Short mmCIF file of C-alpha atoms in Angstrom, two decimals:
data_model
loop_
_atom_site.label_atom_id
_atom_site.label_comp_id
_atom_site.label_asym_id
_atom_site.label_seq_id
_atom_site.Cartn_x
_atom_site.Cartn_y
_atom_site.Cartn_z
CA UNK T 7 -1.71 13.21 -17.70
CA UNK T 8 -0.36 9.34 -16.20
CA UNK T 9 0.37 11.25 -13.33
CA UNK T 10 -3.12 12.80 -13.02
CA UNK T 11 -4.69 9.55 -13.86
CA UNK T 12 -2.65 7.50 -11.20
CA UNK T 13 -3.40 9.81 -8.50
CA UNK T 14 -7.41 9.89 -9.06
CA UNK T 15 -7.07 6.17 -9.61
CA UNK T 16 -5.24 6.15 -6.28
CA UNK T 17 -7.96 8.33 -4.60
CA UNK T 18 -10.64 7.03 -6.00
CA UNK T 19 -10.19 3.93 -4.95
CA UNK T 20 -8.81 4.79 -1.33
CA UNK T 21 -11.70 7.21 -0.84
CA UNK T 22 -14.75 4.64 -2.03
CA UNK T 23 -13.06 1.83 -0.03
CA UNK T 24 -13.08 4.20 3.18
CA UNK T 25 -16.66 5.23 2.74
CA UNK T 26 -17.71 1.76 2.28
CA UNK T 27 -16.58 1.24 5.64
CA UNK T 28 -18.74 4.01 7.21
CA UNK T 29 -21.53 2.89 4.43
CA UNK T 30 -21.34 -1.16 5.66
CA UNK T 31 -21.12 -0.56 9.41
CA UNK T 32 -24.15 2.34 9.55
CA UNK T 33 -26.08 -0.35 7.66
CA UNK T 34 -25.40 -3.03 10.06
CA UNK T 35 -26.56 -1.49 13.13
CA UNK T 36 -29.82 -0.12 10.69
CA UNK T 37 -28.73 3.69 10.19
CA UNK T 38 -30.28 5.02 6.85
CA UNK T 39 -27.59 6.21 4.69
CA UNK T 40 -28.67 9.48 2.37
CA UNK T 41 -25.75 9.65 0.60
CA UNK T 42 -22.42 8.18 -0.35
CA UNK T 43 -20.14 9.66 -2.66
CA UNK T 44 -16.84 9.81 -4.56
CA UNK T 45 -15.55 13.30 -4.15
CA UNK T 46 -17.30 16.83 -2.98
CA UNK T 47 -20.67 17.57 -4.97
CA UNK T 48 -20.17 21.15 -3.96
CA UNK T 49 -22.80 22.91 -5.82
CA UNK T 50 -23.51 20.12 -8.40
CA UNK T 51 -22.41 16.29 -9.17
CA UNK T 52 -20.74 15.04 -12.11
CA UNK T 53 -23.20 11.78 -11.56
CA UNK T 54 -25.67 10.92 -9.52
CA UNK T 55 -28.30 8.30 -9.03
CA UNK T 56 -30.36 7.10 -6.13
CA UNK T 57 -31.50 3.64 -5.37
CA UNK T 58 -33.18 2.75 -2.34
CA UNK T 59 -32.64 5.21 0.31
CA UNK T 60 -29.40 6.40 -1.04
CA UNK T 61 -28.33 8.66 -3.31
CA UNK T 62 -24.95 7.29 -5.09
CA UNK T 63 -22.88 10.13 -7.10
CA UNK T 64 -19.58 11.88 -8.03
CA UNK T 65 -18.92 14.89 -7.21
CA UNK T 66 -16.13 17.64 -9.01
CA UNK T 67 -13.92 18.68 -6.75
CA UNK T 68 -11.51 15.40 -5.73
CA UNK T 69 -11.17 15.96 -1.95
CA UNK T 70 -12.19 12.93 -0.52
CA UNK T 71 -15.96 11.92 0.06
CA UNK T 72 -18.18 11.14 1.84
CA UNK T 73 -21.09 9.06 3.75
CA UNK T 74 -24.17 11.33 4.70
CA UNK T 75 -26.13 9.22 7.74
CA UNK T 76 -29.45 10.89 9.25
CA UNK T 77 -29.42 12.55 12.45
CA UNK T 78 -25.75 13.37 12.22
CA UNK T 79 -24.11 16.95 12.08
CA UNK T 80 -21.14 16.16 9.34
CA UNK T 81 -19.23 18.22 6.92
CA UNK T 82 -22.21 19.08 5.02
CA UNK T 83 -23.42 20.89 8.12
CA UNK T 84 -26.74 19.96 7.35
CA UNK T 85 -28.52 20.39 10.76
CA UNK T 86 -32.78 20.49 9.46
CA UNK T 87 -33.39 17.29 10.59
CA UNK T 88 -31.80 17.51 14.06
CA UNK T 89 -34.48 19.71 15.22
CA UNK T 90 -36.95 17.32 14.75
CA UNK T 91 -38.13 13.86 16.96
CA UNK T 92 -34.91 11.19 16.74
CA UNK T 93 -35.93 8.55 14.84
CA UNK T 94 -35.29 4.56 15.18
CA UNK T 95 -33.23 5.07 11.87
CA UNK T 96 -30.93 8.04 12.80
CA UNK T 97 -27.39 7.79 13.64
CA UNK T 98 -28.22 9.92 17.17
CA UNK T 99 -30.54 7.31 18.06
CA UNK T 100 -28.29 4.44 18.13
CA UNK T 101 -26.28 3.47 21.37
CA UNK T 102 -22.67 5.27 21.80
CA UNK T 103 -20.67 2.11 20.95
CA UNK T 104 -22.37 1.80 17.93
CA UNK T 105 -21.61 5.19 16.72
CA UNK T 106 -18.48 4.65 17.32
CA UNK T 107 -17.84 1.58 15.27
CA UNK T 108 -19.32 3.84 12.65
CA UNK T 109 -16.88 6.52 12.60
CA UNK T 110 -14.23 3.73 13.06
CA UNK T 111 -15.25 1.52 10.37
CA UNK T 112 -13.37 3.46 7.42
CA UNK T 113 -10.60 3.73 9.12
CA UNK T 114 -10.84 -0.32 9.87
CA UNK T 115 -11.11 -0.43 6.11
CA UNK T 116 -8.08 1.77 5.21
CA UNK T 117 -5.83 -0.95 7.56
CA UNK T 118 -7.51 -4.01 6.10
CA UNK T 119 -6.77 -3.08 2.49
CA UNK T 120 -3.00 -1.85 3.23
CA UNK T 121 -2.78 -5.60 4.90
CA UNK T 122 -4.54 -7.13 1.95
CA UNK T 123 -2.86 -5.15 -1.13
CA UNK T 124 0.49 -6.33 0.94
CA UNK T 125 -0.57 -9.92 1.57
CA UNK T 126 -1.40 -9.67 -2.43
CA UNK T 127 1.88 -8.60 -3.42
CA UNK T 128 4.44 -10.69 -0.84
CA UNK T 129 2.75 -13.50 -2.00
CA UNK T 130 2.73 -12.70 -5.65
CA UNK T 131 5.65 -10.77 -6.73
CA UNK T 132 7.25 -10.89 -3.35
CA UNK T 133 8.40 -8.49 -0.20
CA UNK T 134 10.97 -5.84 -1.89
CA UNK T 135 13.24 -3.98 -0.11
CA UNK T 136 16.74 -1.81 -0.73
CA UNK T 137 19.19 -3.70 1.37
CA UNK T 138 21.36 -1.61 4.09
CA UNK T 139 23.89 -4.35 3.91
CA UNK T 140 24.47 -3.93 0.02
CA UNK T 141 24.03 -0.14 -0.29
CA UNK T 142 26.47 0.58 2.56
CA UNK T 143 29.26 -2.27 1.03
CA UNK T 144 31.24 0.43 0.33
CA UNK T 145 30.21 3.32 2.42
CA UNK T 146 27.74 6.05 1.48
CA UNK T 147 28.06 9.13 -0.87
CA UNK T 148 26.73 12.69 0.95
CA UNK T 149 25.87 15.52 -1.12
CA UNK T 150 26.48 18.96 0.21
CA UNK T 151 23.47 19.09 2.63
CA UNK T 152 24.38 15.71 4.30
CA UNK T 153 27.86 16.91 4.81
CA UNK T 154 26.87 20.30 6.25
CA UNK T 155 25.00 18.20 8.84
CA UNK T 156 27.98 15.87 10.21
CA UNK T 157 28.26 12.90 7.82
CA UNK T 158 31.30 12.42 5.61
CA UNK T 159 31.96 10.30 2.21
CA UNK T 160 32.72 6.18 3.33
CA UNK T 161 30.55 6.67 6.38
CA UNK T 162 28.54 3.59 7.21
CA UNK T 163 25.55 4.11 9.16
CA UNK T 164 25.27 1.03 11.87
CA UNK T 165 22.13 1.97 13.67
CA UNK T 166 20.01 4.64 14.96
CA UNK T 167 18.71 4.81 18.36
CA UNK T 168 20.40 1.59 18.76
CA UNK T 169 17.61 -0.17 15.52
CA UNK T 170 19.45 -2.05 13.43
CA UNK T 171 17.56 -0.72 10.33
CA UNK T 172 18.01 -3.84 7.62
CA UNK T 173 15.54 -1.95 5.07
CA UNK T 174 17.43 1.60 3.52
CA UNK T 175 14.05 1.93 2.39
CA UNK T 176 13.49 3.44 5.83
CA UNK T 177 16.72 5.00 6.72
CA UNK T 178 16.43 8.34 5.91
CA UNK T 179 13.08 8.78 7.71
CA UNK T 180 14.91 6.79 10.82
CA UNK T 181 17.76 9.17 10.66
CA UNK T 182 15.34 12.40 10.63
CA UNK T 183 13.58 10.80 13.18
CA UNK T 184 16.93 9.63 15.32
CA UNK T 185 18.18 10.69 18.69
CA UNK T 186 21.77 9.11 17.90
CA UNK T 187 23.16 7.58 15.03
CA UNK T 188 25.83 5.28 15.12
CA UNK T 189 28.50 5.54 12.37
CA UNK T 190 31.38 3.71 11.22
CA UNK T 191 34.17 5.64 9.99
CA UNK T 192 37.43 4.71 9.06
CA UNK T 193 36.87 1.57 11.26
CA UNK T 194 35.65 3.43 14.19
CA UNK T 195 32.50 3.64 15.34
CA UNK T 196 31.14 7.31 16.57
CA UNK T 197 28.12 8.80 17.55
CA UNK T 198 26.55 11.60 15.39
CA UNK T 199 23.49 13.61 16.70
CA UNK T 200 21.39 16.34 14.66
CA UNK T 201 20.06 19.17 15.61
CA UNK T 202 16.22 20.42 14.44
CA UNK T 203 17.37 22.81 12.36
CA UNK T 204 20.21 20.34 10.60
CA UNK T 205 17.19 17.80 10.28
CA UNK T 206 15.33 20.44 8.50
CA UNK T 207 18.36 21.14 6.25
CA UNK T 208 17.77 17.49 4.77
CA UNK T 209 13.98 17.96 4.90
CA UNK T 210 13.97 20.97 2.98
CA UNK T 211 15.66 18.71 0.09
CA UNK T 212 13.18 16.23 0.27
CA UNK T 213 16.19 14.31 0.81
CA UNK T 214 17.72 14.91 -2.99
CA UNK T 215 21.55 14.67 -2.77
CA UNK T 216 21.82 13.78 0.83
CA UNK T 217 23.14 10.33 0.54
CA UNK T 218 23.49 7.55 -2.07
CA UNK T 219 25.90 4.82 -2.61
CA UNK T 220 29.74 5.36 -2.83
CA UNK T 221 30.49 4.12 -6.37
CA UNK T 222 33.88 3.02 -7.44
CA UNK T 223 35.44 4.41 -10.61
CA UNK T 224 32.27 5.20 -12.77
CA UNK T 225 32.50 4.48 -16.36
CA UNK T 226 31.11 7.55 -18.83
CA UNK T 227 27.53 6.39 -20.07
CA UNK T 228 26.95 10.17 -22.26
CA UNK T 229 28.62 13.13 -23.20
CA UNK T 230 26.21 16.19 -23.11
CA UNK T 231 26.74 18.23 -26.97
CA UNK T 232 28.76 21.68 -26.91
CA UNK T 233 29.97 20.27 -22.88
CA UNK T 234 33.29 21.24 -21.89
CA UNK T 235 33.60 17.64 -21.91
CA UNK T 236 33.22 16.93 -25.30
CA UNK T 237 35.73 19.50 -26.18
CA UNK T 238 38.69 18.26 -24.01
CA UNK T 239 38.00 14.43 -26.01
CA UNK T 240 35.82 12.34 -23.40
CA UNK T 241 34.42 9.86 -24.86
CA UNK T 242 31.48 6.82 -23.50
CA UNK T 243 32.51 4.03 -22.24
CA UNK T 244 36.29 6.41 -20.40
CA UNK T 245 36.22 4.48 -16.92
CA UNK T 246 37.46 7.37 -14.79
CA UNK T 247 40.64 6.55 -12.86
CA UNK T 248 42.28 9.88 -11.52
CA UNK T 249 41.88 13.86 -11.59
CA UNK T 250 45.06 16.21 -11.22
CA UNK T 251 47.31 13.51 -10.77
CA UNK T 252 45.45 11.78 -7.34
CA UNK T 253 43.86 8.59 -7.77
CA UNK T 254 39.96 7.96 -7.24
CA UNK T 255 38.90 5.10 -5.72
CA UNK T 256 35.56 6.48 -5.14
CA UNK T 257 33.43 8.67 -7.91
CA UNK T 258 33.12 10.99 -5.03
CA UNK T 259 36.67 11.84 -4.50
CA UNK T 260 35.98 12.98 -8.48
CA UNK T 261 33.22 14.85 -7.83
CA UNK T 262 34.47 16.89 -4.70
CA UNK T 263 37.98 17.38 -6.98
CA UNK T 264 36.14 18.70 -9.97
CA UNK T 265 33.51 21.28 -7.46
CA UNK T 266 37.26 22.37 -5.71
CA UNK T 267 38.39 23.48 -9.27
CA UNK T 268 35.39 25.68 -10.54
CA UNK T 269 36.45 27.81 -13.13
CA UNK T 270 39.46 25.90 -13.52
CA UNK T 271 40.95 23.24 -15.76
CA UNK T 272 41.63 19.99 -14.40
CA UNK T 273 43.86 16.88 -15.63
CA UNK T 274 41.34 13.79 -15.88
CA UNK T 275 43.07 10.14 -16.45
CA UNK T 276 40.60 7.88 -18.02
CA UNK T 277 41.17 4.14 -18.89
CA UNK T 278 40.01 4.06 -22.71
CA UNK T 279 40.71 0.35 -24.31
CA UNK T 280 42.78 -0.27 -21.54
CA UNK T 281 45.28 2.07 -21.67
CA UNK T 282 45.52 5.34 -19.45
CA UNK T 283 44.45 8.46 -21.00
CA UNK T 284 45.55 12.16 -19.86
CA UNK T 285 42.92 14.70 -20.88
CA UNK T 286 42.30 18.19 -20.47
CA UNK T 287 38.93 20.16 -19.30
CA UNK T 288 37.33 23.00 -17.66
CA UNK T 289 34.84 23.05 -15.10
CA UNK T 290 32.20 25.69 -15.55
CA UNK T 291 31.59 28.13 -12.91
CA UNK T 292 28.67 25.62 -11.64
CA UNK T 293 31.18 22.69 -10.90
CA UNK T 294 30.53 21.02 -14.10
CA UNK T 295 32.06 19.27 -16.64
CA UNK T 296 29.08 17.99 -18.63
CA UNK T 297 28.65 14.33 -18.72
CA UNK T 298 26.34 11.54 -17.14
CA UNK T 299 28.64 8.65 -15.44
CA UNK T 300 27.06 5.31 -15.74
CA UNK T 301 25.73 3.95 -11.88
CA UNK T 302 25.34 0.69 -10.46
CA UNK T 303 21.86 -0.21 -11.11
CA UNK T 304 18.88 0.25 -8.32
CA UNK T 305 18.01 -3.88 -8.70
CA UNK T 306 21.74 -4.64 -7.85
CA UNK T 307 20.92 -3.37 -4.11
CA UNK T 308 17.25 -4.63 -4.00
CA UNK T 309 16.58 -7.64 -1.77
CA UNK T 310 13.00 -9.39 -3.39
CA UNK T 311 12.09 -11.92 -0.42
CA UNK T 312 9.67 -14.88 -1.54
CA UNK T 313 6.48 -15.26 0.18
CA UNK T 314 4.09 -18.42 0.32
CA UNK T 315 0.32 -17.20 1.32
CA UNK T 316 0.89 -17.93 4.93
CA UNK T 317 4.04 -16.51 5.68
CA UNK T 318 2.98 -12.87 3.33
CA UNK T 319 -0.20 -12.63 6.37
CA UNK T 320 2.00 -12.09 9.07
CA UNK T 321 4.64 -10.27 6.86
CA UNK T 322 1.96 -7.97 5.75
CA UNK T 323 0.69 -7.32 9.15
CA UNK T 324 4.09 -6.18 10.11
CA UNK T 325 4.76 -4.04 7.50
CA UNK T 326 1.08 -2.20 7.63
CA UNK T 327 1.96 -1.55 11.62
CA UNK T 328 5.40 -0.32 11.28
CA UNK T 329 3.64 2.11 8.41
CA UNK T 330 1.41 3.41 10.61
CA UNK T 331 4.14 3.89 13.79
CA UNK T 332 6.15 5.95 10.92
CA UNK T 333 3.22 8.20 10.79
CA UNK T 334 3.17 8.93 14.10
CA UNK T 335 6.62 9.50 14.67
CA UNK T 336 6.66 11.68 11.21
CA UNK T 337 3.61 13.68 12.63
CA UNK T 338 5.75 14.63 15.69
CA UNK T 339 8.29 15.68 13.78
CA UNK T 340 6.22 17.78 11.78
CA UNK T 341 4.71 19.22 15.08
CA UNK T 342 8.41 20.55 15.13
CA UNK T 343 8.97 23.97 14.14
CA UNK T 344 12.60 24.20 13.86
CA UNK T 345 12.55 21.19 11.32
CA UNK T 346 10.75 22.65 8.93
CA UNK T 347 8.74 19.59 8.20
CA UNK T 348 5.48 21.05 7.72
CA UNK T 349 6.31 22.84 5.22
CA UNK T 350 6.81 19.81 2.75
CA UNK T 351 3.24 18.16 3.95
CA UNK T 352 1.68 17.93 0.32
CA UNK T 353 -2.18 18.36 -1.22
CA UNK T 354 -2.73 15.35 -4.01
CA UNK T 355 -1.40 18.06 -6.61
CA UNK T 356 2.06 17.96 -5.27
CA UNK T 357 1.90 14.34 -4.18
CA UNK T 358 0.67 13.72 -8.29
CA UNK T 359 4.04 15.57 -9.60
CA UNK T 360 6.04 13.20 -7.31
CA UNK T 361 4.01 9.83 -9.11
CA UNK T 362 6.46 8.27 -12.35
CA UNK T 363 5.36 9.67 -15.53
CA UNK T 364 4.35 6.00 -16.15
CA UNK T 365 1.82 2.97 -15.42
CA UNK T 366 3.54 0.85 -13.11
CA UNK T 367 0.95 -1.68 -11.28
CA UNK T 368 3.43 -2.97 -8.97
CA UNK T 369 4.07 0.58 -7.54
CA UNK T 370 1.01 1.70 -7.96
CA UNK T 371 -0.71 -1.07 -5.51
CA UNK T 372 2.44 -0.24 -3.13
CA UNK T 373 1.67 3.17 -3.01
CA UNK T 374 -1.83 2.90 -2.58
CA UNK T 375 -1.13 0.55 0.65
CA UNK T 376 0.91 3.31 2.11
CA UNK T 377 -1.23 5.91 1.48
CA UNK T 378 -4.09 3.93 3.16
CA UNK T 379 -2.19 3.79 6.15
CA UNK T 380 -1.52 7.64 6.06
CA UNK T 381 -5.17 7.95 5.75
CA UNK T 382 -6.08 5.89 8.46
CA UNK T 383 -3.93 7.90 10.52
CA UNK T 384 -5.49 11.09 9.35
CA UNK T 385 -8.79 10.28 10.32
CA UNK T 386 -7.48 8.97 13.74
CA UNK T 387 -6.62 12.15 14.46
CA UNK T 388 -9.00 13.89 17.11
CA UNK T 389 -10.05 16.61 14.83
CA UNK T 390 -13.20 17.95 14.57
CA UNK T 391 -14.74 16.90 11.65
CA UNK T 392 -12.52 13.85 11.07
CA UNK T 393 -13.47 10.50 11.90
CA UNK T 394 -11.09 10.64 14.90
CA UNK T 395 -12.86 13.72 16.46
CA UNK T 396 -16.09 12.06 16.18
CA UNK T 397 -14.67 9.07 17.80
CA UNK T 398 -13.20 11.00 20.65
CA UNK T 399 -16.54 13.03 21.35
CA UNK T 400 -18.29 9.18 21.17
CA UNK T 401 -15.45 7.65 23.62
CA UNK T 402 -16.25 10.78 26.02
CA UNK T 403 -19.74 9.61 26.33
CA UNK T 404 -19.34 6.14 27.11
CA UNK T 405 -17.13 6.85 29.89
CA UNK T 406 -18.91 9.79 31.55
CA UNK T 407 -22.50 8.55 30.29
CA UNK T 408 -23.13 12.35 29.00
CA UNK T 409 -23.67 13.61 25.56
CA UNK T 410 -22.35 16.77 23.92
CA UNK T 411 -25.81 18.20 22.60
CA UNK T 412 -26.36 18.70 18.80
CA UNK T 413 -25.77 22.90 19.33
CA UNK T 414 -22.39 22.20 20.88
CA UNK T 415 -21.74 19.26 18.24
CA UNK T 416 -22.84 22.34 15.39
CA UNK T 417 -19.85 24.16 16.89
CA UNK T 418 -17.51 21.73 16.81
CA UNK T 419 -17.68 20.87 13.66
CA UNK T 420 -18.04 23.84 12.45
CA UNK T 421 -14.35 25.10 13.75
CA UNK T 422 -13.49 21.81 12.39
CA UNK T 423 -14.14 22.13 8.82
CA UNK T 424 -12.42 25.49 9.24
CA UNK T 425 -9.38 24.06 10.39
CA UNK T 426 -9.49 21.41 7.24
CA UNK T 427 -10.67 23.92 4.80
CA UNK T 428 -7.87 26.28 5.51
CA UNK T 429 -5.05 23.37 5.99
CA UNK T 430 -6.26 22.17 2.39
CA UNK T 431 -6.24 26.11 0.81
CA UNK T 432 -2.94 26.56 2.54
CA UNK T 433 -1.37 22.68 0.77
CA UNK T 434 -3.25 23.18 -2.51
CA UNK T 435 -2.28 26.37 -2.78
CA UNK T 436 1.24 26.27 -1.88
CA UNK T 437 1.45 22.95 -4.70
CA UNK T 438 -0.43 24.64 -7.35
CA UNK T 439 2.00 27.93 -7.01
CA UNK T 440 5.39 25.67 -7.02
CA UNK T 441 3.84 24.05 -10.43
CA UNK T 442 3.51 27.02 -12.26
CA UNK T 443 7.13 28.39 -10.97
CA UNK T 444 7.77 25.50 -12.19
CA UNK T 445 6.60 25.62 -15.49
CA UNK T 446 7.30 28.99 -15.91
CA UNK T 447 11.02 28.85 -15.12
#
């Protein structure tokens, strides 16, 4: 239910701030509003109420909202009142540069609150940030997927495309995104390049187990009950220090040791109140032994950079630009086939299961900052029926001074909201089905 909760929280406010911005500007060059609501009042409203010449509600079904300005054909596809005399009021009577500061104006408002909500929290609880410099101190960790692609256990990764990428925040995207990556291994430095198809190997993943930090000897944190573990004697608190006689540096050279030996008993020397331990276990046919090693904590690689008011504007300007230049770049990659990509782009039910299972402001406010900027983005797009395929109609006009009329604007739109309706059946329906797999199994 937090989950459910953070998301319409999320949306709620993302949506109402975007509308305001179509609500504010329509007002300012004198366009009546009808309507302006929170979610789609298909068939009935949860609440309504109109004041003036608008009617303010919430509708049922949470996807999106929406502004409804006279004498323009929108996603309600309400087209009575275009057959009729324009009238000073009406969005079609305005001047084209107008109109298109309308259809801009949420999108305006997305940016401004990702650069305010960032400005807010640099200055407050600072700019955070995983460090490349720390994470990588001792080379990275690849799970099975990254080392089917090229990368191996210590590798370093120095840059991609020849970026220096400071944030690891940002280097998995940079490395799905990459041309050539620069390694270090074993002290030299190489050049790795993937394929489509090995980017959509790590895609497919969602990036679980392709890469994490390569820990030294771990120390045991749990033993699972009735684990093969527990019944060859580990105990919490054994700091791993070698497996069949060959000495790990690395928790890795553990893990590969114990997957080599499936089915198989191993030799484990653990350091237990400082004297070495032999024991005896078996690893189950799934490359297990059954215990959870105790990691280096996420803060220890976290760099939390202090911000006074004047320095967090700039900073947050930065940051809300190189957002939305990810979500360009990501969109191409999407727009590839081979990678696989779109098949991971999520509806607000699969984005929801990704959310913690807890209240966290902090990442809350972060989240809703970069999911303005995806939205902004969105509606950039020129779409019909987006803001960005309004926009792009509007920019036509002003530079060949014609006018698509309102039956060709009807068509439009309408093979717009086709194109939306099925992408959202197609995302909702492909998150709602992997919930109940995975509830059921």
């Amino acid at each position: 239910m937090i989950q459910v909760a953070q998301i319409l929280f999320i949306l709620s406010v993302l949506v109402i701030l975007h509308e305001f911005g179509h609500y504010i500007t329509a007002r300012m060059f004198k366009v009546r509003v009808e309507k302006f609501y929170l979610f789609i009042d298909a068939g009935f409203s949860i609440i309504k109420k109109k004041i003036g010449e608008t009617v303010w509600g919430i509708g049922w079904l949470p996807l999106g909202g929406y502004v409804k300005l006279s004498g323009m054909i929108d996603e309600s596809m309400d087209t009575e009142q275009m057959d009729q005399e324009p009238q000073p009021w009406e969005f079609r009577s305005k001047p084209a540069w107008q109109r298109l500061i309308i259809m801009l104006g949420g999108i305006i408002v997305n940016i401004l609150l990702a650069w305010f909500i960032y400005t807010t929290m640099f200055a407050t609880v600072g700019q955070k940030y995983v460090s490349t410099e720390a994470i990588q101190k001792n080379g990275l960790a690849f799970g099975e997927i990254g080392k089917s692609v090229g990368f191996q256990n210590g590798d370093k990764i120095v840059s991609v495309d020849g970026k220096v990428q400071d944030k690891f925040n940002w280097m998995i995207i940079d490395v799905l995104l990459s041309d050539t990556i620069k390694i270090e291994r074993n002290g030299n430095v190489e050049n790795l390049v993937l394929s489509d198809e090995q980017k959509g190997k790590i895609i497919s993943t969602e990036g679980k187990e392709f890469v994490q930090p390569r820990l030294k000897q771990p120390v045991i944190d749990s033993v699972f009950p009735k684990s093969e573990a527990m019944k060859a004697g580990l105990k919490v608190g054994d700091q791993i220090v070698a497996i069949n006689q060959k000495p790990c540096t690395f928790y890795d050279q553990f893990k590969d040791e114990v997957k080599a030996n499936k089915g198989d008993s191993v030799s484990i020397t653990v350091k237990r109140n400082n004297v070495d331990t032999v024991v005896k276990a078996l690893v189950t046919k799934e490359g297990v032994l059954g215990f959870k090693a105790k990691f280096s904590e996420k803060t220890d690689y976290i760099v939390n950079k202090q911000h006074s008011v004047l320095t967090a504007i700039p900073a947050a300007v930065k940051e809300s630009w190189q957002l939305f230049v990810y979500n360009i770049k990501q969109f191409k990659l999407i727009l590839k086939p081979k990678t696989g990509a779109y098949k991971q782009v999520k509806s607000p039910v699969g984005i929801a299961r990704q959310l913690p299972d807890t209240w966290d402001w902090e990442f809350i406010w972060n989240f809703t900052a970069l999911f303005s900027i995806g939205l902004a983005f969105m509606n950039l797009l020129p779409i019909p029926g987006l803001d960005g395929g309004h926009a792009l109609f509007t920019t036509a006009e002003m530079i060949t001074g014609k006018k698509l009329s309102d039956k060709a604007a009807e068509y439009v739109q309408t093979a717009g909201m086709i194109i939306l309706l099925t992408l959202m059946v197609l995302t909702f329906g492909k998150d709602i089905y992997q919930l109940i797999m995975d509830k059921l199994f």
